[in-house]
Coordinates of N, CA, C and O in Angstrom, one line a residue:
X11 N 118.0 102.1 115.6 CA 116.8 102.3 114.9 C 115.6 102.1 115.8 O 115.6 101.1 116.6
X12 N 114.6 102.9 115.7 CA 113.5 102.9 116.6 C 112.6 101.7 116.3 O 112.5 101.3 115.2
X13 N 112.0 101.2 117.3 CA 111.0 100.1 117.2 C 109.8 100.6 116.4 O 109.3 101.7 116.7
X14 N 109.3 99.8 115.4 CA 108.1 100.2 114.7 C 106.9 100.4 115.6 O 106.8 99.7 116.6
X15 N 106.1 101.4 115.3 CA 104.9 101.6 116.2 C 104.0 100.4 116.1 O 104.0 99.6 115.2
X16 N 103.1 100.3 117.1 CA 102.1 99.2 117.1 C 101.2 99.3 115.8 O 100.9 98.2 115.3
X17 N 100.9 100.5 115.4 CA 100.1 100.6 114.1 C 100.8 100.0 112.9 O 100.3 99.4 112.1
X18 N 102.1 100.3 112.8 CA 102.9 99.8 111.7 C 103.1 98.3 111.8 O 103.0 97.6 110.8
X19 N 103.2 97.8 113.0 CA 103.3 96.3 113.2 C 102.0 95.7 112.8 O 102.0 94.6 112.1
X20 N 100.9 96.3 113.1 CA 99.6 95.8 112.7 C 99.5 95.8 111.2 O 99.0 94.9 110.5
X21 N 99.9 96.9 110.6 CA 99.9 97.0 109.1 C 100.7 95.9 108.4 O 100.3 95.3 107.4
X22 N 101.9 95.7 109.0 CA 102.8 94.6 108.5 C 102.1 93.2 108.6 O 102.2 92.4 107.6
X23 N 101.4 93.0 109.7 CA 100.7 91.7 109.9 C 99.6 91.6 108.8 O 99.4 90.5 108.3
X24 N 98.9 92.7 108.6 CA 97.8 92.7 107.6 C 98.4 92.4 106.2 O 97.8 91.7 105.4
X25 N 99.5 93.1 105.9 CA 100.1 92.8 104.6 C 100.5 91.4 104.4 O 100.2 90.8 103.4
X26 N 101.1 90.8 105.4 CA 101.4 89.3 105.3 C 100.2 88.5 105.1 O 100.2 87.6 104.3
X27 N 99.1 88.8 105.9 CA 97.9 88.0 105.7 C 97.3 88.2 104.4 O 96.8 87.2 103.7
X28 N 97.2 89.4 103.9 CA 96.5 89.8 102.7 C 97.2 89.4 101.4 O 96.7 89.2 100.4
X29 N 98.5 89.2 101.6 CA 99.3 88.8 100.4 C 99.8 87.3 100.4 O 100.6 86.9 99.6
X30 N 99.3 86.6 101.4 CA 99.7 85.2 101.5 C 99.4 84.3 100.3 O 100.2 83.4 100.0
X31 N 98.4 84.7 99.5 CA 98.1 84.0 98.3 C 99.0 84.4 97.1 O 98.9 83.9 96.0
X32 N 99.9 85.4 97.3 CA 100.6 85.9 96.2 C 102.1 85.9 96.5 O 102.9 86.8 96.1
X33 N 102.6 84.9 97.3 CA 104.0 84.9 97.7 C 105.0 84.8 96.5 O 106.1 85.1 96.6
X34 N 104.5 84.3 95.3 CA 105.3 84.2 94.2 C 105.5 85.6 93.4 O 106.3 85.7 92.5
X35 N 104.8 86.6 93.9 CA 104.9 87.9 93.3 C 105.7 88.8 94.3 O 105.3 89.0 95.4
X36 N 106.8 89.4 93.8 CA 107.6 90.3 94.7 C 106.8 91.5 95.2 O 106.0 92.1 94.4
X37 N 107.0 91.8 96.4 CA 106.4 93.1 97.0 C 107.2 94.3 96.7 O 108.5 94.1 96.6
X38 N 106.6 95.4 96.5 CA 107.3 96.7 96.3 C 107.0 97.6 97.4 O 105.8 98.0 97.5
X39 N 107.9 97.9 98.3 CA 107.7 98.9 99.4 C 107.6 100.3 98.8 O 108.0 100.5 97.7
X40 N 107.2 101.2 99.6 CA 107.2 102.6 99.2 C 108.5 103.1 98.8 O 108.7 103.8 97.8
X41 N 109.5 102.8 99.6 CA 110.9 103.2 99.3 C 111.4 102.6 98.0 O 112.1 103.3 97.2
X42 N 111.0 101.4 97.7 CA 111.4 100.7 96.4 C 110.8 101.4 95.3 O 111.4 101.7 94.2
X43 N 109.5 101.8 95.4 CA 108.8 102.5 94.3 C 109.4 103.8 94.1 O 109.7 104.1 92.9
X44 N 109.8 104.6 95.1 CA 110.4 105.8 94.9 C 111.8 105.7 94.2 O 112.1 106.4 93.3
X45 N 112.5 104.6 94.6 CA 113.8 104.4 93.9 C 113.6 104.0 92.5 O 114.3 104.6 91.6
X46 N 112.7 103.2 92.2 CA 112.4 102.8 90.8 C 111.9 104.0 89.9 O 112.3 104.1 88.8
X47 N 111.1 104.9 90.5 CA 110.7 106.0 89.8 C 111.9 107.0 89.5 O 112.0 107.5 88.4
X48 N 112.8 107.1 90.5 CA 114.0 107.9 90.3 C 114.9 107.3 89.2 O 115.4 108.0 88.3
X49 N 115.0 106.0 89.2 CA 115.8 105.3 88.1 C 115.2 105.5 86.8 O 115.9 105.7 85.8
X50 N 113.8 105.5 86.7 CA 113.1 105.7 85.5 C 113.4 107.1 84.9 O 113.6 107.3 83.7
X51 N 113.4 108.1 85.8 CA 113.7 109.5 85.4 C 115.1 109.6 84.9 O 115.4 110.5 84.1
X52 N 116.0 108.7 85.3 CA 117.4 108.7 84.9 C 117.7 107.7 83.8 O 118.9 107.3 83.6
X53 N 116.7 107.3 83.0 CA 116.9 106.4 81.9 C 116.6 104.9 82.1 O 116.7 104.1 81.2
X54 N 116.2 104.6 83.3 CA 115.8 103.2 83.6 C 114.4 102.9 83.0 O 113.8 103.7 82.4
X55 N 114.0 101.6 83.2 CA 112.7 101.3 82.7 C 111.5 102.2 83.3 O 111.6 102.6 84.4
X56 N 110.5 102.4 82.4 CA 109.4 103.1 82.9 C 108.7 102.4 84.0 O 108.8 101.1 84.1
X57 N 108.1 103.1 84.9 CA 107.3 102.5 86.0 C 105.9 102.9 85.9 O 105.5 104.1 85.8
X58 N 105.0 101.9 85.9 CA 103.6 102.2 85.9 C 103.1 101.8 87.4 O 103.1 100.7 87.7
X59 N 102.8 102.8 88.1 CA 102.2 102.7 89.5 C 100.7 102.8 89.3 O 100.2 103.8 88.9
X60 N 100.0 101.6 89.5 CA 98.6 101.5 89.1 C 97.7 101.4 90.4 O 97.8 100.4 91.1
X61 N 96.8 102.3 90.5 CA 95.9 102.3 91.6 C 94.7 101.5 91.2 O 93.9 101.9 90.4
X62 N 94.5 100.4 91.9 CA 93.4 99.5 91.6 C 92.2 99.6 92.5 O 91.2 98.8 92.5
X63 N 92.2 100.7 93.3 CA 91.1 100.9 94.3 C 89.9 101.5 93.6 O 90.0 102.0 92.5
X64 N 88.8 101.6 94.3 CA 87.6 102.3 93.9 C 87.8 103.8 93.7 O 88.7 104.3 94.4
X65 N 86.9 104.4 92.9 CA 87.0 105.8 92.7 C 86.9 106.6 94.0 O 87.7 107.6 94.2
X66 N 86.1 106.2 94.9 CA 86.0 106.9 96.2 C 87.3 106.9 97.0 O 87.7 107.9 97.6
X67 N 88.0 105.8 96.9 CA 89.3 105.7 97.6 C 90.3 106.5 96.9 O 91.1 107.2 97.5
X68 N 90.3 106.5 95.6 CA 91.2 107.3 94.8 C 91.0 108.8 95.0 O 91.9 109.6 95.0
X69 N 89.7 109.2 95.1 CA 89.4 110.6 95.3 C 90.0 111.2 96.6 O 90.4 112.3 96.7
X70 N 90.1 110.3 97.6 CA 90.6 110.7 98.9 C 92.1 111.0 98.7 O 92.6 112.0 99.2
X71 N 92.9 110.1 98.1 CA 94.3 110.4 97.8 C 94.8 109.3 96.9 O 94.3 108.2 96.9
X72 N 95.9 109.6 96.2 CA 96.6 108.6 95.4 C 98.1 108.8 95.7 O 98.6 109.8 96.2
X73 N 98.9 107.7 95.3 CA 100.3 107.8 95.5 C 100.9 108.7 94.4 O 100.3 108.8 93.3
X74 N 102.0 109.4 94.6 CA 102.6 110.3 93.6 C 103.0 109.5 92.4 O 103.6 108.4 92.4
X75 N 102.6 110.0 91.2 CA 102.9 109.3 89.9 C 102.0 108.2 89.6 O 102.2 107.5 88.5
X76 N 100.9 107.9 90.4 CA 100.0 106.8 90.1 C 99.0 107.2 89.0 O 98.7 108.3 88.8
X77 N 98.5 106.1 88.3 CA 97.4 106.2 87.4 C 96.4 105.2 87.8 O 96.7 104.2 88.5
X78 N 95.2 105.4 87.3 CA 94.1 104.4 87.6 C 94.3 103.2 86.8 O 95.0 103.2 85.8
X79 N 93.7 102.1 87.2 CA 93.7 100.9 86.4 C 93.1 101.1 85.0 O 93.6 100.5 84.1
X80 N 92.0 101.9 84.9 CA 91.4 102.1 83.6 C 92.4 102.8 82.7 O 92.5 102.5 81.5
X81 N 93.1 103.8 83.2 CA 94.1 104.5 82.4 C 95.2 103.5 82.0 O 95.7 103.5 80.8
X82 N 95.7 102.7 82.9 CA 96.7 101.7 82.6 C 96.3 100.8 81.5 O 97.0 100.5 80.6
X83 N 95.0 100.3 81.6 CA 94.5 99.4 80.6 C 94.4 100.0 79.2 O 94.7 99.3 78.2
X84 N 94.1 101.3 79.2 CA 94.2 102.0 77.9 C 95.6 102.0 77.4 O 95.8 101.9 76.2
X85 N 96.6 102.2 78.2 CA 98.0 102.2 77.8 C 98.4 100.8 77.3 O 99.2 100.8 76.3
X86 N 97.9 99.8 77.9 CA 98.2 98.4 77.4 C 97.7 98.2 76.0 O 98.4 97.6 75.2
X87 N 96.5 98.8 75.7 CA 96.0 98.7 74.3 C 96.8 99.6 73.3 O 97.0 99.2 72.2
X88 N 97.1 100.8 73.8 CA 97.7 101.8 72.9 C 99.2 101.5 72.7 O 99.8 101.7 71.6
X89 N 99.9 101.1 73.7 CA 101.4 100.9 73.7 C 101.9 99.6 74.3 O 102.6 99.7 75.3
X90 N 101.4 98.5 73.9 CA 101.7 97.2 74.6 C 103.2 96.9 74.7 O 103.7 96.5 75.7
X91 N 104.0 97.3 73.6 CA 105.4 97.0 73.7 C 106.1 97.8 74.8 O 107.0 97.3 75.5
X92 N 105.7 99.1 74.9 CA 106.3 99.9 76.0 C 105.9 99.4 77.4 O 106.8 99.4 78.3
X93 N 104.7 99.0 77.5 CA 104.3 98.5 78.8 C 105.1 97.2 79.2 O 105.5 97.0 80.3
X94 N 105.3 96.3 78.2 CA 106.0 95.1 78.4 C 107.5 95.4 78.8 O 108.1 94.6 79.5
X95 N 108.0 96.5 78.4 CA 109.4 96.9 78.8 C 109.5 97.6 80.2 O 110.5 98.0 80.6
X96 N 108.3 97.8 80.8 CA 108.2 98.6 82.0 C 108.2 97.8 83.2 O 108.1 96.5 83.2
X97 N 108.1 98.4 84.4 CA 107.9 97.8 85.7 C 106.5 98.2 86.1 O 106.1 99.4 86.1
X98 N 105.6 97.2 86.3 CA 104.2 97.4 86.7 C 104.0 97.1 88.1 O 104.3 96.0 88.6
X99 N 103.5 98.2 88.9 CA 103.3 98.0 90.3 C 101.9 98.4 90.7 O 101.6 99.6 90.9
X100 N 101.0 97.5 90.7 CA 99.6 97.8 91.2 C 99.6 97.9 92.7 O 100.5 97.3 93.4
X101 N 98.7 98.8 93.2 CA 98.6 98.9 94.7 C 97.1 99.1 95.0 O 96.3 99.5 94.2
X102 N 96.8 98.8 96.3 CA 95.5 99.1 96.8 C 95.7 99.5 98.3 O 96.6 100.3 98.6
X103 N 94.9 99.0 99.2 CA 95.0 99.4 100.6 C 96.1 98.7 101.3 O 97.0 99.3 101.9
X104 N 96.2 97.4 101.1 CA 97.2 96.6 101.8 C 97.6 95.3 101.0 O 98.2 94.4 101.6
X105 N 97.4 95.3 99.7 CA 98.0 94.3 98.9 C 97.2 93.1 98.3 O 97.6 92.4 97.5
X106 N 95.9 93.0 98.8 CA 95.1 91.9 98.3 C 94.5 92.2 96.9 O 94.7 91.4 96.0
X107 N 93.8 93.3 96.7 CA 93.2 93.6 95.4 C 94.3 93.8 94.4 O 94.2 93.4 93.2
X108 N 95.4 94.4 94.8 CA 96.6 94.6 93.9 C 97.2 93.3 93.5 O 97.7 93.1 92.4
X109 N 97.3 92.4 94.5 CA 97.8 91.0 94.2 C 97.0 90.3 93.1 O 97.5 89.7 92.2
X110 N 95.6 90.5 93.2 CA 94.8 89.9 92.2 C 95.0 90.6 90.8 O 95.0 89.9 89.8
X111 N 95.3 91.9 90.8 CA 95.5 92.6 89.6 C 96.9 92.1 89.0 O 97.0 91.9 87.8
X112 N 97.9 91.9 89.9 CA 99.2 91.3 89.4 C 98.9 90.0 88.7 O 99.5 89.7 87.6
X113 N 98.1 89.1 89.3 CA 97.8 87.8 88.6 C 97.2 88.1 87.2 O 97.5 87.4 86.3
X114 N 96.3 89.0 87.1 CA 95.7 89.4 85.8 C 96.8 89.8 84.8 O 96.8 89.3 83.7
X115 N 97.7 90.6 85.3 CA 98.8 91.0 84.4 C 99.7 89.9 84.0 O 100.1 89.7 82.8
X116 N 100.0 89.0 84.9 CA 100.9 87.9 84.6 C 100.2 86.8 83.7 O 100.9 86.0 83.1
X117 N 98.8 86.8 83.8 CA 98.1 85.8 83.0 C 98.1 86.1 81.5 O 97.8 85.2 80.7
X118 N 98.5 87.3 81.1 CA 98.5 87.7 79.7 C 97.1 88.2 79.2 O 96.9 88.5 78.0
X119 N 96.2 88.4 80.1 CA 94.8 88.9 79.7 C 94.8 90.4 79.3 O 93.9 90.8 78.6
X120 N 95.8 91.1 79.8 CA 95.9 92.5 79.4 C 96.9 92.8 78.3 O 96.8 93.8 77.6
X121 N 98.0 92.0 78.3 CA 99.1 92.3 77.4 C 99.4 91.0 76.6 O 99.1 89.9 77.1
X122 N 100.0 91.1 75.4 CA 100.4 89.9 74.7 C 101.4 89.1 75.6 O 102.1 89.7 76.4
X123 N 101.5 87.9 75.3 CA 102.4 87.0 76.1 C 103.8 87.6 76.0 O 104.2 88.1 75.0
X124 N 104.5 87.6 77.1 CA 105.9 88.1 77.2 C 106.2 88.3 78.6 O 105.4 88.3 79.5
X125 N 107.5 88.5 78.8 CA 107.9 88.8 80.2 C 107.4 90.1 80.7 O 107.6 91.1 80.1
X126 N 106.7 90.1 81.8 CA 106.2 91.3 82.4 C 106.8 91.4 83.8 O 106.7 90.5 84.6
X127 N 107.5 92.5 84.1 CA 108.0 92.8 85.4 C 106.9 93.3 86.3 O 106.6 94.5 86.2
X128 N 106.3 92.5 87.1 CA 105.2 92.9 88.0 C 105.5 92.7 89.4 O 106.1 91.7 89.8
X129 N 105.2 93.8 90.2 CA 105.5 93.7 91.7 C 104.2 94.2 92.4 O 103.6 95.2 91.9
X130 N 103.9 93.6 93.5 CA 102.7 94.0 94.2 C 103.0 95.1 95.2 O 103.8 94.9 96.1
X131 N 102.5 96.3 95.0 CA 102.7 97.4 95.9 C 102.1 97.1 97.3 O 101.1 96.5 97.4
X132 N 102.9 97.5 98.3 CA 102.4 97.2 99.7 C 101.2 98.0 100.1 O 100.6 97.7 101.1
X133 N 100.8 99.0 99.3 CA 99.5 99.7 99.6 C 99.7 101.0 100.3 O 100.7 101.4 100.9
X134 N 98.5 101.7 100.4 CA 98.5 103.1 100.9 C 98.7 103.1 102.4 O 99.3 104.1 102.9
X135 N 98.3 102.1 103.1 CA 98.5 102.1 104.6 C 100.0 102.1 104.9 O 100.5 102.9 105.7
X136 N 100.8 101.2 104.4 CA 102.2 101.1 104.7 C 102.9 102.3 104.1 O 103.9 102.8 104.6
X137 N 102.4 102.8 102.9 CA 103.0 104.0 102.3 C 103.0 105.2 103.3 O 103.9 106.0 103.5
X138 N 101.8 105.3 104.0 CA 101.7 106.4 105.0 C 102.8 106.3 106.1 O 103.3 107.3 106.6
X139 N 103.1 105.1 106.5 CA 104.2 104.8 107.5 C 105.6 105.1 106.9 O 106.4 105.7 107.6
X140 N 105.8 104.6 105.7 CA 107.2 104.5 105.2 C 107.6 105.8 104.4 O 108.7 106.2 104.5
X141 N 106.6 106.4 103.7 CA 107.0 107.5 102.8 C 106.4 108.8 103.4 O 107.0 109.8 103.5
X142 N 105.1 108.7 103.9 CA 104.5 109.8 104.6 C 103.9 110.9 103.8 O 103.6 112.0 104.3
X143 N 103.9 110.8 102.5 CA 103.3 111.8 101.7 C 102.6 111.2 100.5 O 103.1 110.2 99.9
X144 N 101.5 111.8 100.1 CA 100.7 111.3 99.0 C 100.7 112.4 97.9 O 101.3 113.5 98.1
X145 N 100.2 112.1 96.7 CA 100.1 113.1 95.6 C 99.4 114.4 96.1 O 98.5 114.3 97.0
X146 N 99.9 115.5 95.7 CA 99.4 116.8 96.0 C 99.5 117.1 97.5 O 98.7 117.9 98.0
X147 N 100.4 116.4 98.2 CA 100.6 116.7 99.7 C 99.4 116.2 100.6 O 99.4 116.6 101.7
X148 N 98.6 115.4 100.1 CA 97.4 114.9 100.9 C 97.9 114.2 102.1 O 98.9 113.4 102.1
X149 N 97.2 114.4 103.2 CA 97.5 113.8 104.5 C 96.3 113.0 104.9 O 96.0 112.9 106.1
X150 N 95.6 112.4 104.0 CA 94.4 111.6 104.3 C 94.5 110.4 103.3 O 95.1 110.5 102.3
X151 N 93.9 109.3 103.8 CA 93.8 108.2 102.9 C 92.5 107.4 103.2 O 92.0 107.5 104.3
X152 N 92.1 106.6 102.3 CA 90.9 105.7 102.4 C 91.4 104.3 102.7 O 92.2 103.8 102.0
X153 N 91.0 103.8 103.8 CA 91.5 102.5 104.3 C 90.6 101.3 104.0 O 90.8 100.2 104.5
X154 N 89.6 101.5 103.2 CA 88.6 100.6 102.8 C 87.7 100.2 103.9 O 86.5 100.5 103.9
X155 N 88.2 99.5 104.9 CA 87.3 99.2 106.1 C 88.1 99.4 107.4 O 89.3 99.6 107.4
X156 N 87.3 99.3 108.5 CA 87.9 99.6 109.8 C 89.1 98.7 110.1 O 90.0 99.1 110.8
X157 N 89.0 97.4 109.7 CA 90.1 96.5 110.0 C 91.5 97.0 109.5 O 92.5 96.7 110.0
X158 N 91.5 97.7 108.4 CA 92.7 98.2 107.7 C 93.1 99.6 108.1 O 94.0 100.2 107.6
X159 N 92.3 100.2 109.1 CA 92.6 101.6 109.5 C 93.7 101.7 110.5 O 93.5 101.9 111.7
X160 N 94.9 101.4 110.0 CA 96.1 101.5 110.8 C 97.2 102.4 110.1 O 98.4 102.1 110.2
X161 N 96.7 103.5 109.5 CA 97.6 104.4 108.9 C 98.5 105.1 109.9 O 98.2 105.0 111.2
X162 N 99.6 105.7 109.5 CA 100.5 106.3 110.4 C 99.9 107.5 111.1 O 98.9 108.1 110.6
X163 N 100.4 107.8 112.3 CA 99.9 108.9 113.0 C 100.0 110.2 112.2 O 101.0 110.3 111.4
X164 N 99.1 111.1 112.3 CA 99.1 112.3 111.5 C 98.3 112.3 110.2 O 98.2 113.3 109.5
X165 N 97.8 111.2 109.9 CA 96.9 111.0 108.7 C 95.5 110.9 109.2 O 95.2 110.2 110.1
X166 N 94.6 111.6 108.4 CA 93.2 111.4 108.6 C 92.8 110.2 107.7 O 93.3 110.1 106.6
X167 N 91.8 109.5 108.2 CA 91.4 108.3 107.4 C 89.9 108.3 107.2 O 89.1 108.8 107.9
X168 N 89.5 107.6 106.1 CA 88.1 107.3 105.8 C 88.0 105.8 105.6 O 89.0 105.2 105.1
X169 N 86.9 105.3 105.9 CA 86.6 103.9 105.7 C 85.2 103.7 105.2 O 84.3 104.5 105.5
X170 N 84.9 102.6 104.4 CA 83.6 102.3 104.1 C 82.9 101.7 105.3 O 83.5 101.0 106.1
X171 N 81.6 102.0 105.4 CA 80.8 101.4 106.5 C 80.6 99.9 106.0 O 80.8 99.6 104.8
X172 N 80.1 99.1 106.8 CA 79.8 97.7 106.4 C 78.8 97.7 105.2 O 79.0 96.9 104.3
X173 N 77.8 98.6 105.3 CA 76.9 98.7 104.2 C 77.5 99.1 102.9 O 77.2 98.6 101.8
X174 N 78.4 100.0 103.0 CA 79.2 100.5 101.8 C 80.1 99.4 101.3 O 80.3 99.2 100.0
X175 N 80.7 98.6 102.2 CA 81.5 97.5 101.8 C 80.7 96.4 101.0 O 81.1 95.9 100.0
X176 N 79.4 96.2 101.5 CA 78.5 95.3 100.8 C 78.2 95.8 99.4 O 78.1 95.1 98.4
X177 N 78.0 97.2 99.4 CA 77.7 97.8 98.1 C 78.8 97.7 97.1 O 78.6 97.7 95.9
X178 N 80.0 97.7 97.6 CA 81.2 97.6 96.8 C 81.4 96.1 96.3 O 82.2 95.9 95.3
X179 N 80.8 95.2 97.0 CA 81.0 93.8 96.6 C 80.7 93.4 95.2 O 81.5 92.7 94.6
X180 N 79.6 93.9 94.6 CA 79.4 93.5 93.2 C 80.5 94.0 92.3 O 80.9 93.3 91.3
X181 N 81.0 95.2 92.5 CA 82.2 95.7 91.7 C 83.4 94.8 91.9 O 84.1 94.5 91.0
X182 N 83.6 94.4 93.1 CA 84.7 93.5 93.5 C 84.6 92.1 92.8 O 85.5 91.6 92.1
X183 N 83.4 91.5 92.9 CA 83.1 90.3 92.2 C 83.3 90.4 90.7 O 83.9 89.5 90.1
X184 N 82.8 91.5 90.1 CA 82.9 91.7 88.7 C 84.4 91.7 88.3 O 84.8 91.1 87.3
X185 N 85.2 92.4 89.1 CA 86.6 92.5 88.8 C 87.3 91.1 88.9 O 88.1 90.8 88.1
X186 N 86.9 90.3 89.9 CA 87.4 89.0 90.1 C 87.1 88.2 88.8 O 88.0 87.5 88.3
X187 N 85.9 88.2 88.4 CA 85.6 87.4 87.2 C 86.3 87.9 86.0 O 86.6 87.1 85.1
X188 N 86.5 89.2 85.9 CA 87.2 89.7 84.7 C 88.7 89.3 84.8 O 89.3 89.2 83.7
X189 N 89.2 89.0 85.9 CA 90.6 88.5 86.0 C 90.7 87.1 85.6 O 91.8 86.6 85.3
X190 N 89.6 86.3 85.6 CA 89.7 84.9 85.2 C 89.7 83.9 86.4 O 89.7 84.3 87.5
X191 N 89.8 82.7 86.1 CA 89.7 81.6 87.1 C 90.9 81.6 88.1 O 90.7 81.2 89.2
X192 N 92.1 82.0 87.6 CA 93.2 82.1 88.6 C 92.9 83.0 89.8 O 93.2 82.6 90.9
X193 N 92.3 84.1 89.5 CA 91.9 85.0 90.6 C 90.8 84.5 91.5 O 90.8 84.6 92.7
X194 N 89.9 83.8 90.8 CA 88.8 83.2 91.6 C 89.3 82.1 92.5 O 89.0 82.1 93.7
X195 N 90.3 81.3 92.0 CA 90.9 80.3 92.9 C 91.6 80.9 94.0 O 91.6 80.5 95.2
X196 N 92.4 82.0 93.7 CA 93.1 82.7 94.7 C 92.2 83.3 95.8 O 92.5 83.3 97.0
X197 N 91.1 83.9 95.3 CA 90.1 84.5 96.3 C 89.5 83.4 97.2 O 89.4 83.5 98.4
X198 N 89.1 82.3 96.6 CA 88.5 81.2 97.4 C 89.6 80.7 98.4 O 89.3 80.5 99.6
X199 N 90.8 80.5 98.0 CA 91.8 80.0 98.9 C 92.0 81.1 100.0 O 92.1 80.7 101.2
X200 N 92.0 82.3 99.7 CA 92.2 83.4 100.7 C 91.1 83.4 101.7 O 91.3 83.6 102.9
X201 N 89.8 83.2 101.2 CA 88.7 83.3 102.1 C 88.5 82.0 102.9 O 88.0 82.1 104.0
X202 N 88.9 80.9 102.4 CA 88.7 79.6 103.1 C 89.9 79.2 104.0 O 89.7 78.3 104.8
X203 N 91.0 79.7 103.8 CA 92.2 79.2 104.5 C 92.7 80.2 105.5 O 92.6 81.3 105.5

């Protein structure tokens, strides 16, 4: 087996760092997501692949079979029993924002109390390395910021400028507060440690 590229190794290191506050939530690699989606088509549990990124990031590309967080939340209201029987896999760029969304799902704030199978998707950057294709054949992805711009060779990437990242901060803070105190503690721990 070939040695992973330097870009892939950097992406793995970012994933470990960005998901350190969520070690109790299993990760779902791109290959695992594809396997679960195939099992779902063959009678297994439904899979909700949930894109928790901003609209600008989603407009660039999404994973095959993914829905937005807003669409998923409407599903939670319309069909909570079905969602509780499914596998929920939020994803973002590299696992931090999706890890916070996983916490929100596990807290019961979106669904009635019950066992929820939640896994944190490894994100679009590692998907580019492991799977290599996005919905509609897109070969571009939004990496949020330059630090996370380690997509696989052959992909074009977009990133927010520092100013755009600052502009996205109010939306991010609003989402953190909507997640509740568990996410706020996780964020503080992530930023301070």
